[in-house]
Coordinates of C-alpha atoms in Angstrom, one line a residue:
X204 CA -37.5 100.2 59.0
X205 CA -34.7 98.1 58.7
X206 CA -32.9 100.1 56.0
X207 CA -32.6 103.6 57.3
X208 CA -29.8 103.0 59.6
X209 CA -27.9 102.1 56.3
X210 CA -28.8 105.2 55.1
X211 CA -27.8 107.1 58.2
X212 CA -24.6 105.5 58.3
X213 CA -23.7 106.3 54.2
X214 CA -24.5 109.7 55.2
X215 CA -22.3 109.9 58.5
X216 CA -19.7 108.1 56.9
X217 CA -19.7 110.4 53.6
X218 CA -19.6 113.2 55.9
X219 CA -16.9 111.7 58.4
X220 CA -14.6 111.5 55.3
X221 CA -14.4 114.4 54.0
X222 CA -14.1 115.9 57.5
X223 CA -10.9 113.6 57.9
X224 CA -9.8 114.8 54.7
X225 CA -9.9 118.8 55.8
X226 CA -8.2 118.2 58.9
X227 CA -5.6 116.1 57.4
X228 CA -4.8 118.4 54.6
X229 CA -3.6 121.1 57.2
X230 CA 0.0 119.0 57.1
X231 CA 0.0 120.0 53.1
X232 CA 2.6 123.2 52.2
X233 CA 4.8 121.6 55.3
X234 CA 5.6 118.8 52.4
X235 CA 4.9 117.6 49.0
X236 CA 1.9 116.5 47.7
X237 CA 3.3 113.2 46.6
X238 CA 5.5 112.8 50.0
X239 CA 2.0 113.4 52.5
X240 CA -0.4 110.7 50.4
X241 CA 2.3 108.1 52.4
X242 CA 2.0 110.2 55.8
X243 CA -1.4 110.3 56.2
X244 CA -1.9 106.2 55.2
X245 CA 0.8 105.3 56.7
X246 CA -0.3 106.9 60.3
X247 CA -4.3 105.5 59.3
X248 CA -2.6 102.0 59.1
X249 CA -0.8 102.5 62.2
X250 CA -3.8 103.0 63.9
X251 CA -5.5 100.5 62.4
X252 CA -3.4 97.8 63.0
X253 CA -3.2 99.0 67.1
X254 CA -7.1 99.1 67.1
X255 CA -7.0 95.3 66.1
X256 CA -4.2 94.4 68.7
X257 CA -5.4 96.6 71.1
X258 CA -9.1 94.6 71.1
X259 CA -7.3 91.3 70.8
X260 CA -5.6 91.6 74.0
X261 CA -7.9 92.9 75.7
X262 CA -9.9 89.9 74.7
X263 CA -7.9 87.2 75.9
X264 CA -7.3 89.1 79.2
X265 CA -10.9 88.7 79.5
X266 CA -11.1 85.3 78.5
X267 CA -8.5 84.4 81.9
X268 CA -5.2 84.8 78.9
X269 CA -3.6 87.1 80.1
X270 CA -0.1 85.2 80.6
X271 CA 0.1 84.8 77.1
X272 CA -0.8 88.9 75.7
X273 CA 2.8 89.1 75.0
X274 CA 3.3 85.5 72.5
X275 CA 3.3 86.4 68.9
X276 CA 1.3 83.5 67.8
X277 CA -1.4 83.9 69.8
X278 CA -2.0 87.3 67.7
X279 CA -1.7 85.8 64.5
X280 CA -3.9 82.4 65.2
X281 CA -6.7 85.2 64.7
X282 CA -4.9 87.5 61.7
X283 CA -3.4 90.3 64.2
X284 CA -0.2 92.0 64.0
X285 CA 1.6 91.6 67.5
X286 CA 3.0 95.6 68.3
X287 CA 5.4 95.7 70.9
X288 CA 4.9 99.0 73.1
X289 CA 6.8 101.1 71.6
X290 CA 4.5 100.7 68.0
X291 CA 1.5 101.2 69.5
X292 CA -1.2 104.0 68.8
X293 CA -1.6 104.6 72.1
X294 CA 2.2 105.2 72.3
X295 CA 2.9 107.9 69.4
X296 CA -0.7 109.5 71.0
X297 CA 1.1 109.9 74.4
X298 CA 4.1 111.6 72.5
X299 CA 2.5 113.2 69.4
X300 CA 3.6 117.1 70.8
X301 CA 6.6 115.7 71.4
X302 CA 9.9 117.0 69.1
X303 CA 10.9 113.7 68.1
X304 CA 7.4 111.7 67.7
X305 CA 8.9 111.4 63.8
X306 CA 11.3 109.4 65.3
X307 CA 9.0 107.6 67.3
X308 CA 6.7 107.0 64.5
X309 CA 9.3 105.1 62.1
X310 CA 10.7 103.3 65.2
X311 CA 6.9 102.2 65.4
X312 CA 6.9 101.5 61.8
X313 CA 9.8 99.7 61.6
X314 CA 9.7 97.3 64.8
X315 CA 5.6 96.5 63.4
X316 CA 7.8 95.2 59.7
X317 CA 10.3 93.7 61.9
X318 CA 7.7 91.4 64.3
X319 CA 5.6 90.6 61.4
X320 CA 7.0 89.0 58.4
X321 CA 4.1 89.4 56.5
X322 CA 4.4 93.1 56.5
X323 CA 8.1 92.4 55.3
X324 CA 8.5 96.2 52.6
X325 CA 5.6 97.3 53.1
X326 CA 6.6 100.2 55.5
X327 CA 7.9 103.6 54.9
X328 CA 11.5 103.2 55.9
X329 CA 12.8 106.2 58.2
X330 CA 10.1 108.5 55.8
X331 CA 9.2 111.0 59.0
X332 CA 12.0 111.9 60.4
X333 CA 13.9 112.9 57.4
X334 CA 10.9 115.1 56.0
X335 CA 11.4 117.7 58.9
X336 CA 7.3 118.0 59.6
X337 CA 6.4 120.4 61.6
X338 CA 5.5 119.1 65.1
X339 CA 2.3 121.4 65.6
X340 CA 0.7 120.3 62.3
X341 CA 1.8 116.6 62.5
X342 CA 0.2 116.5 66.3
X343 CA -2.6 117.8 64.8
X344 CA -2.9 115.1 62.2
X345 CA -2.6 112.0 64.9
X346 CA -5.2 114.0 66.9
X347 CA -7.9 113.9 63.6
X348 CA -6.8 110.3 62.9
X349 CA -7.5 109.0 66.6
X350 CA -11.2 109.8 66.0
X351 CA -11.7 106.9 63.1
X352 CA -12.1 104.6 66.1
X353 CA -15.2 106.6 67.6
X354 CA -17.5 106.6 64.0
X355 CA -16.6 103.3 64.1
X356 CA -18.6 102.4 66.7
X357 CA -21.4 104.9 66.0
X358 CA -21.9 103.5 62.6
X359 CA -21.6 99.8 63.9
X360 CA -19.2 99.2 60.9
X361 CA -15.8 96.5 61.8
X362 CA -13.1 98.7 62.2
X363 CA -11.7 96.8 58.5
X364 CA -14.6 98.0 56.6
X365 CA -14.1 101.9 58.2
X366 CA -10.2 101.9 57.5
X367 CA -10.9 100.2 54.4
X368 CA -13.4 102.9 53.0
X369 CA -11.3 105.7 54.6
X370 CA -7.9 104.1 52.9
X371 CA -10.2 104.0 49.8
X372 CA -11.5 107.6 49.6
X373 CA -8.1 108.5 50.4
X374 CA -6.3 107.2 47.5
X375 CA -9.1 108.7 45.2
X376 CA -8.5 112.1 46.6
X377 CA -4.7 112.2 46.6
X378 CA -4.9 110.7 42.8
X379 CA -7.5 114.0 41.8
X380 CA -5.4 116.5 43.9
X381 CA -2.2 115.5 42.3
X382 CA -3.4 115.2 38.7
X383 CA -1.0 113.0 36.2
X384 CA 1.5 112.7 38.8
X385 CA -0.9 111.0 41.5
X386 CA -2.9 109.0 39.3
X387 CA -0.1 107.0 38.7
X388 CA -0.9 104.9 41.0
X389 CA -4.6 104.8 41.0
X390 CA -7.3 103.5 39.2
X391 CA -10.7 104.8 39.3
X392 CA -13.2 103.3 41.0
X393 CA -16.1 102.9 37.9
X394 CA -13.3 101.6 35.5
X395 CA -11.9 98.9 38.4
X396 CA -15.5 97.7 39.1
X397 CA -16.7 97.5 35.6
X398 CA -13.7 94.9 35.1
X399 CA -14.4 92.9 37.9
X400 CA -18.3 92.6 37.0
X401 CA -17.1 91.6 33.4
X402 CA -14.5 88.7 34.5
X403 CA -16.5 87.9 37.3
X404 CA -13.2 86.7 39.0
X405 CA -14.8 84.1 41.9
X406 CA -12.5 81.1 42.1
X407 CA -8.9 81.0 40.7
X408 CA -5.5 83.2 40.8
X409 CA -6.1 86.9 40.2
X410 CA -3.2 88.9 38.7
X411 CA -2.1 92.1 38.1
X412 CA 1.7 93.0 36.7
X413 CA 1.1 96.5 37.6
X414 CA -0.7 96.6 40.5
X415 CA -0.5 100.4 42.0
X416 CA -2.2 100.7 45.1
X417 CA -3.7 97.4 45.0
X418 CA -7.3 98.7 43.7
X419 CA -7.8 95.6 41.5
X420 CA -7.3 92.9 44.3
X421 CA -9.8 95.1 46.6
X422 CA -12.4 95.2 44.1
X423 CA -12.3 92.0 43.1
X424 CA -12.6 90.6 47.0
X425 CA -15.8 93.2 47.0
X426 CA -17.2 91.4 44.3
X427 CA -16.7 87.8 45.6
X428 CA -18.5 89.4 49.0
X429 CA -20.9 90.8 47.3
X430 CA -22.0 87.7 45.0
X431 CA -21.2 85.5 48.3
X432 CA -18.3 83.8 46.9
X433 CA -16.1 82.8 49.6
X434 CA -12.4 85.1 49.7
X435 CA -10.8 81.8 50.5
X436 CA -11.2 80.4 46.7
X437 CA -9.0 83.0 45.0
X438 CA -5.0 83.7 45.7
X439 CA -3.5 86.8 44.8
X440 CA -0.5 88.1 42.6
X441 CA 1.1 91.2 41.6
X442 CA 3.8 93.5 41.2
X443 CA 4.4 97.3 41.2
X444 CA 7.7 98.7 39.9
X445 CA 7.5 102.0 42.2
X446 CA 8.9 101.1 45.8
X447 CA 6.5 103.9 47.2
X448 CA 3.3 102.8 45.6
X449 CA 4.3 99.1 46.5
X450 CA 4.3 99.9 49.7
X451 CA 0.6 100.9 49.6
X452 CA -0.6 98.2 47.8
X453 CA 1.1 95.8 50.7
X454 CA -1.2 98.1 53.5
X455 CA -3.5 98.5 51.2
X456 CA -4.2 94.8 51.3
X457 CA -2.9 94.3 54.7
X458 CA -5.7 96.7 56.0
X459 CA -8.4 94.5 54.5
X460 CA -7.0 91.5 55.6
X461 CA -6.3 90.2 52.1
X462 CA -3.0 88.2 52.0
X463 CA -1.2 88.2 48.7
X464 CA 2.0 87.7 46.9
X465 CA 3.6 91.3 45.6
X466 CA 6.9 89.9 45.3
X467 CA 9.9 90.7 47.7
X468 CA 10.5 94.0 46.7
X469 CA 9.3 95.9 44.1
X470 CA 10.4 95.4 40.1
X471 CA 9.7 96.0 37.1
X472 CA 7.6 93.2 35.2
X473 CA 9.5 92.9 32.3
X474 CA 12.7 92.6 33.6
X475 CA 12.5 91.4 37.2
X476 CA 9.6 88.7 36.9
X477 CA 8.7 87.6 40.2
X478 CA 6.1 85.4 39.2
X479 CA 7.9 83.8 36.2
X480 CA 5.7 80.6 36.2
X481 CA 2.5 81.6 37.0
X482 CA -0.3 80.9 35.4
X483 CA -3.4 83.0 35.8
X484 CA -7.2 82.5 35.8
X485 CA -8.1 85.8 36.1
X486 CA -5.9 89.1 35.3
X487 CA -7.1 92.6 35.4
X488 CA -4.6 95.9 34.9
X489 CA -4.0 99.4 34.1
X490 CA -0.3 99.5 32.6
X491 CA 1.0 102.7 32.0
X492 CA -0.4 104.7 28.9
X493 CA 2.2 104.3 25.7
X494 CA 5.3 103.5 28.0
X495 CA 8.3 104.9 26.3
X496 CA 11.4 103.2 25.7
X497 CA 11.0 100.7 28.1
X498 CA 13.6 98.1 26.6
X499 CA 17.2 98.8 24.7
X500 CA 16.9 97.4 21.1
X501 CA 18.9 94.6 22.4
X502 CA 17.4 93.5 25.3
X503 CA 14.1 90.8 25.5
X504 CA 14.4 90.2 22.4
X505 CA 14.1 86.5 22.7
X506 CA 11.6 86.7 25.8
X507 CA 9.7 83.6 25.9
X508 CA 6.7 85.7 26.6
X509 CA 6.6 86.5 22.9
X510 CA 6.3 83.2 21.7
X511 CA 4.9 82.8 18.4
X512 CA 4.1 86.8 18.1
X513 CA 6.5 89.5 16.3
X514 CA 8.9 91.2 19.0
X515 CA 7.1 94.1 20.6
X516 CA 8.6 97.6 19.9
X517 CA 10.6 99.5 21.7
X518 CA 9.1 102.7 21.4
X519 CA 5.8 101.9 22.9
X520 CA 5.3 98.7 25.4
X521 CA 1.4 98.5 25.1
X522 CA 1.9 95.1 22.9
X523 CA 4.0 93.9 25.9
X524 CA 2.1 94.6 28.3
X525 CA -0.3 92.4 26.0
X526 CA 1.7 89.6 25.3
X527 CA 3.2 89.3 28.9
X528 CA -0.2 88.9 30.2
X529 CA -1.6 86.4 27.4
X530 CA 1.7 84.7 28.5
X531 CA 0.5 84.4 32.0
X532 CA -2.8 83.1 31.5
X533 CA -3.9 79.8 32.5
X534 CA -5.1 77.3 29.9
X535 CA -8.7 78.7 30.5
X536 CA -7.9 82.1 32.1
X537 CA -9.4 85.6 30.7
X538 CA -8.1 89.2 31.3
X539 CA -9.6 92.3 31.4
X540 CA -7.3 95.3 31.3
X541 CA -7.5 99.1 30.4
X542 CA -5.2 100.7 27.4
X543 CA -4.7 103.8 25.7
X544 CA -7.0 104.0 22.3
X545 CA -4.3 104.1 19.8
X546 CA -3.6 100.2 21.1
X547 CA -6.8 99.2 18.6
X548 CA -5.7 100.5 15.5
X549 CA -1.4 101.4 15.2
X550 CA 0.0 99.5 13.0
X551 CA 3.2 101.4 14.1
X552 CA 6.2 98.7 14.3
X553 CA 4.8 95.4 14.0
X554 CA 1.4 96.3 16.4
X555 CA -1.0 95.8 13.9
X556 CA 0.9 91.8 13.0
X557 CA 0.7 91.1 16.7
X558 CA -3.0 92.6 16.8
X559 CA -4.2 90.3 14.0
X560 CA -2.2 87.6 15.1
X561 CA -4.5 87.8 18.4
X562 CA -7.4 88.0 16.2
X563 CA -6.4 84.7 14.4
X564 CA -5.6 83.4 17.8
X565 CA -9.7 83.9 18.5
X566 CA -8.5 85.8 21.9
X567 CA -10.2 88.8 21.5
X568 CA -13.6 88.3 23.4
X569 CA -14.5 92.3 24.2
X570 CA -13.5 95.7 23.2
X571 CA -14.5 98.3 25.3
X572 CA -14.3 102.2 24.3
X573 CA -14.6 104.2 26.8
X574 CA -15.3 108.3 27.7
X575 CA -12.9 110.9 27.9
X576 CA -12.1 112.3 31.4
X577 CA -12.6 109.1 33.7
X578 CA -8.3 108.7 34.7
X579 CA -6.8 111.6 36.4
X580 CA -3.5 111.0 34.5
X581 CA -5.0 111.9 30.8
X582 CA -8.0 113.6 29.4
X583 CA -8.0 111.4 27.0
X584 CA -10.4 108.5 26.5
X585 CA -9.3 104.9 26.9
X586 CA -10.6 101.7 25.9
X587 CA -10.5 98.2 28.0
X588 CA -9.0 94.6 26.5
X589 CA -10.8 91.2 27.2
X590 CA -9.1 88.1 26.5
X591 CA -9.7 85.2 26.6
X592 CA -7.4 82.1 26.4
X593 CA -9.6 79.0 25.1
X594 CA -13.2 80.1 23.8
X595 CA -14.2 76.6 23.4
X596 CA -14.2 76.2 27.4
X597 CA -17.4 76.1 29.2
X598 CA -17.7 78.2 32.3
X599 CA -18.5 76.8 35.4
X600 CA -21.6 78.8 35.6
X601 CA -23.0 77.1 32.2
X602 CA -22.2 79.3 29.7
X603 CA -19.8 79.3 26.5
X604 CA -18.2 82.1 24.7
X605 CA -19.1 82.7 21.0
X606 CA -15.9 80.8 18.7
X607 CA -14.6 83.7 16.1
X608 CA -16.4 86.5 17.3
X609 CA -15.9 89.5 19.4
X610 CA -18.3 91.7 20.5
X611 CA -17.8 95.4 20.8
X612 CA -19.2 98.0 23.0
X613 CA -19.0 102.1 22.2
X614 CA -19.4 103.6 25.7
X615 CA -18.3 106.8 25.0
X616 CA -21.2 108.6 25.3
X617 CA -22.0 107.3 28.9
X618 CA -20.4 108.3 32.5
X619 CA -21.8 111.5 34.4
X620 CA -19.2 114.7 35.3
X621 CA -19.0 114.4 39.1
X622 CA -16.2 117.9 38.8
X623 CA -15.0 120.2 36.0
X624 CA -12.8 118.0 34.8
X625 CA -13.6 114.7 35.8
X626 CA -16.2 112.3 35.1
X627 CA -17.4 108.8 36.6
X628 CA -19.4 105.4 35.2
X629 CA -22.7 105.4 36.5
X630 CA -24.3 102.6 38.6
X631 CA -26.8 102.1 35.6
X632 CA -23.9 102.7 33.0
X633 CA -21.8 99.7 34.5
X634 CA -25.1 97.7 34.1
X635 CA -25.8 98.2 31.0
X636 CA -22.4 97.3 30.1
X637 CA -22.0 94.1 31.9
X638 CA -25.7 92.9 31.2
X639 CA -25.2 93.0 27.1
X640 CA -21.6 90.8 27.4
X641 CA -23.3 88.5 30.0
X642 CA -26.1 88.2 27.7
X643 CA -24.1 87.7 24.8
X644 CA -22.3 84.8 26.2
X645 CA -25.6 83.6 26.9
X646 CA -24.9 83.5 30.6
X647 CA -27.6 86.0 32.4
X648 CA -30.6 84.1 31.4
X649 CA -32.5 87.0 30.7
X650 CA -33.0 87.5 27.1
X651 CA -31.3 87.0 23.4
X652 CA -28.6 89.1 22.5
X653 CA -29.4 92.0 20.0
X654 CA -26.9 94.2 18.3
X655 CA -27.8 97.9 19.0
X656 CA -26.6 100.3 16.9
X657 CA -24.3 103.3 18.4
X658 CA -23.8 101.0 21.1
X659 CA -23.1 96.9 20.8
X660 CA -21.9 94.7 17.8
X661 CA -21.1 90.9 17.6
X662 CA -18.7 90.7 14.7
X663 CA -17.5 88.4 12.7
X664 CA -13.9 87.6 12.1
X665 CA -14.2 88.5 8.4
X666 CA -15.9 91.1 9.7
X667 CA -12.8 92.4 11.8
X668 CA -10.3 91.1 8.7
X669 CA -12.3 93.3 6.2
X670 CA -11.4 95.7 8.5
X671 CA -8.0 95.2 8.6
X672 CA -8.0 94.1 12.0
X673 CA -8.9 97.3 13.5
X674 CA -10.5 97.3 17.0
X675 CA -12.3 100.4 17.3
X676 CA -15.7 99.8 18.6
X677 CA -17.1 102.4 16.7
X678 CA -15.6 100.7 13.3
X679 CA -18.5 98.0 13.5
X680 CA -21.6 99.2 16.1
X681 CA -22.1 102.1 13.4
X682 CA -25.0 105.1 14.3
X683 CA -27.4 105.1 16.4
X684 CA -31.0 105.0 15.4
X685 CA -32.9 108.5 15.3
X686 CA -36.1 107.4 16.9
X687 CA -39.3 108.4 14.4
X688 CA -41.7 111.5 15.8
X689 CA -44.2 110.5 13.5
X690 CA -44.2 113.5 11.8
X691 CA -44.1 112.9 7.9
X692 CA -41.0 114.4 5.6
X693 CA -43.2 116.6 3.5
X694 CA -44.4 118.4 6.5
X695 CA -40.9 118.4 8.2
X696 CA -39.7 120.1 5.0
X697 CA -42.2 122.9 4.7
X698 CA -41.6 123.9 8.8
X699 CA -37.7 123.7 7.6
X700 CA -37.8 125.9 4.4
X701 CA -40.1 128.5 6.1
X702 CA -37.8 128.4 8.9
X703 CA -35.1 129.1 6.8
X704 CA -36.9 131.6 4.5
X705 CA -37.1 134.1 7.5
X706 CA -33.5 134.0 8.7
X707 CA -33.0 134.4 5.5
X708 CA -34.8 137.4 5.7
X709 CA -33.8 138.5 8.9
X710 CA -29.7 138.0 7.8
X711 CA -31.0 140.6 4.9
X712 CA -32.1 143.2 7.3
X713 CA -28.8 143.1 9.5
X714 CA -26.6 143.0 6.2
X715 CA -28.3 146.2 5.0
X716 CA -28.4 147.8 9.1
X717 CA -24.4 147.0 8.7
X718 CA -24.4 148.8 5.6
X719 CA -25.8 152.0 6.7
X720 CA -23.8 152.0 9.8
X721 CA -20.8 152.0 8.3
X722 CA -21.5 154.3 5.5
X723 CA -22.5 157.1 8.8
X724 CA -18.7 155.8 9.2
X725 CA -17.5 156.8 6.0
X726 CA -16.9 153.6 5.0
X727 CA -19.8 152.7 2.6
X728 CA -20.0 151.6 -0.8

């Protein structure tokens, strides 16, 4: 009895997200693709945040306060944006037919970053009234956002965890509608949670160089709630070097009530370090696939964050997108990030030195290869890193990493399609995955470790040196097993050649049917 309400409400939900999707998209022709993703969040934020202030004041009206609905700090005692009138939802409702709610809307938008500090860049600045949206189709949009609030209620959800899941389904759509260009900034949802379920990030500072929308940091809050961890024993830090996609990573926290440290603006990681002496427990990532060019041959050459490795080339930054994060860990930290497939094998301008020097370094814990299809921005299939900085650590949970081994994991043949070109990590695949390296480090308490072959390996590091240092999970878990019918060879042999005997037989017949046909033709023998 007590769980079909749940039920009801995944259903509703499912359903009231997709509706909010097809009303929303009537705004799209009006602009471009990669200008309306910030529209629509933006304007779901917005309401958001008025929702919250809205039931706070009404609150401490009710509670005798209402001398004090207009001080800022009795708003943000309880984690509340204060909005002066003019930013409220209620406002830019009153005025959405209106010819200049644009112009309303960033004066909302702006005044809400100017009261709040912590909100400091994470606003579109002056976005809707230069994009020239139609008025009909933008009143139509603030008309299909006001109605988050009433599912809200029906479902008996907090209005964080509905934003938050709308905010979420959002991003995932935008990144499959705007192929390469829109996953940029989005990593999916299978690939973020199988990290976090790996590192298990529960206590500690959580980082991410390249942060996007923020998916990382909201996943790995999920799974401290989930495992109930308490949110108030990790800190967050990150960075994104696209001002646009920063911006939604700062509401894309803020909605959720996360507070972290993006930086003050965004930057790019190499070369505008915001967090130049951190020190990380936990860091997971996506940096972009075989970055190009990213340095002058000149410049980082002495970077600190190389120390004791061979420079990382210019021509592709997946080593220092490495090396920048081993140079952020903390004495005991681990990080789990995804890269493209060629970063386990090139040996193309010093990678393969810095890869074995990793491997001499005993930081490789887990390689990871993963199926095709799972990123909007490639086809192709990527593999995920896990480091970790001091193997000889115990974990707080009673378990200790295996000295001079790594294990790897071939995954490529899991993952269901969910569209035509797009597949996802089932439940039971991210399971499987996380059980056999939480079993190899002897942590779940449920059972040796085996190697399976086709699908797990514990090598050796003369294993990995005999193979010249080569990471490619499918180098050391080999075949899988053909399971045995039962059926003896002899007997498999004779069905086989008789088999074969009468397509043989049967090819005889066509060739000669061939032959007559074309000599009717004129074109025999």
């Amino acid at each position: 009895m007590a769980k079909a309400p749940a039920k009801k409400q995944a259903k509703n939900q499912k359903g009231f997200e997709e509706t909010l999707w097809d009303s929303a998209n009537k705004l799209r022709g009006s602009v471009e693709s990669s200008e309306y993703k910030h529209i629509v969040l933006s304007l779901i934020f917005l309401k958001f945040i008025s929702d919250k202030f809205e039931t706070r004041r009404q609150a401490m009206i009710d509670e005798g306060q209402g001398d004090y609905v207009d001080m800022v700090e009795f708003y943000t005692m309880e984690n509340v944006f204060y909005l002066p009138e003019e930013s409220r939802w209620n406002y830019i409702l009153k005025h959405a037919k209106q010819d200049d709610v644009a112009v309303k809307i960033d004066t909302a938008l702006h005044t809400v970053e100017k009261n709040n500090p912590a909100l400091r860049g994470a606003l579109p600045d002056n976005y809707f009234s230069r994009l020239g949206l139609d008025v009909a189709k933008l009143a139509a949009l603030i008309d299909t956002i006001n109605n988050i609030q009433t599912l809200a209620d029906e479902c008996h959800m907090t209005e964080q965890d509905l934003v938050g899941r709308v905010y979420e389904y959002f991003l995932g759509k935008f990144a499959a509608n705007e192929g390469k260009g829109g996953g940029e900034f989005y990593t999916p949802k299978s690939v973020v949670t199988l990290i976090a379920e790996m590192i298990e990030p529960y206590k500690g500072k959580i980082y991410d160089p390249c942060c996007g929308s923020g998916g990382m940091f909201v996943q790995s809050i999920k799974f401290i709630n989930s495992h109930n961890g308490n949110q108030k024993d990790i800190s967050i830090y990150g960075q994104e070097y696209t001002g646009t996609t920063y911006k939604l990573a700062k509401m894309n926290l803020a909605i959720r009530g996360i507070a972290g440290n993006l930086g003050d603006v965004a930057g790019d990681s190499f070369f505008k370090d915001q967090h130049p002496d951190l020190k990380a427990d936990y860091i997971m990532a996506n940096p972009p696939f075989n970055q190009k060019q990213w340095r002058a041959t000149d410049e980082l050459v002495d970077d600190p964050r190389w120390a004791g490795y061979p420079v990382p080339p210019t021509g592709n930054a997946n080593y220092a997108w490495i090396l920048h994060m081993i140079a952020k860990l903390s004495e005991n930290g681990t990080a789990g990030f995804v890269l493209a497939n060629g970063s386990m094998s090139s040996n193309t301008s010093g990678e393969g030195d810095i890869r074995k020097q990793m491997v001499e370094n005993d930081l490789v814990d887990c390689m990871i290869a993963l199926p095709g299809q799972l990123f909007y921005t490639t086809q192709i299939p990527v593999c995920l890193w896990f480091l970790t900085k001091n193997k000889n650590a115990d974990s707080e949970r009673g378990f200790r990493r295996r000295i001079n081994q790594t294990l790897f994991i071939d995954a490529r043949n899991m993952g269901t399609m969910i569209s035509r070109t797009h597949k996802e990590l089932t439940t039971e695949d991210l399971a499987e995955i996380t059980r056999t390296y939480h079993v190899w480090r002897g942590e779940a308490g449920n059972g040796e470790y085996e190697d399976k072959a086709g699908f797990c390996k514990s090598a050796t590091f003369d294993e990995i040196e005999a193979n010249d240092f080569v990471l490619t999970p499918g180098r050391y878990v080999g075949a899988a097993e053909i399971e045995d019918d039962g059926i003896p060879f002899e007997t498999k042999m004779a069905e086989l050649s008789q088999t074969l005997y009468q397509q043989m037989d049967e090819a005889a017949k066509l060739d000669k049917a061939i032959r007559k046909n074309l000599g009717v033709l004129g074109y025999g023998d």
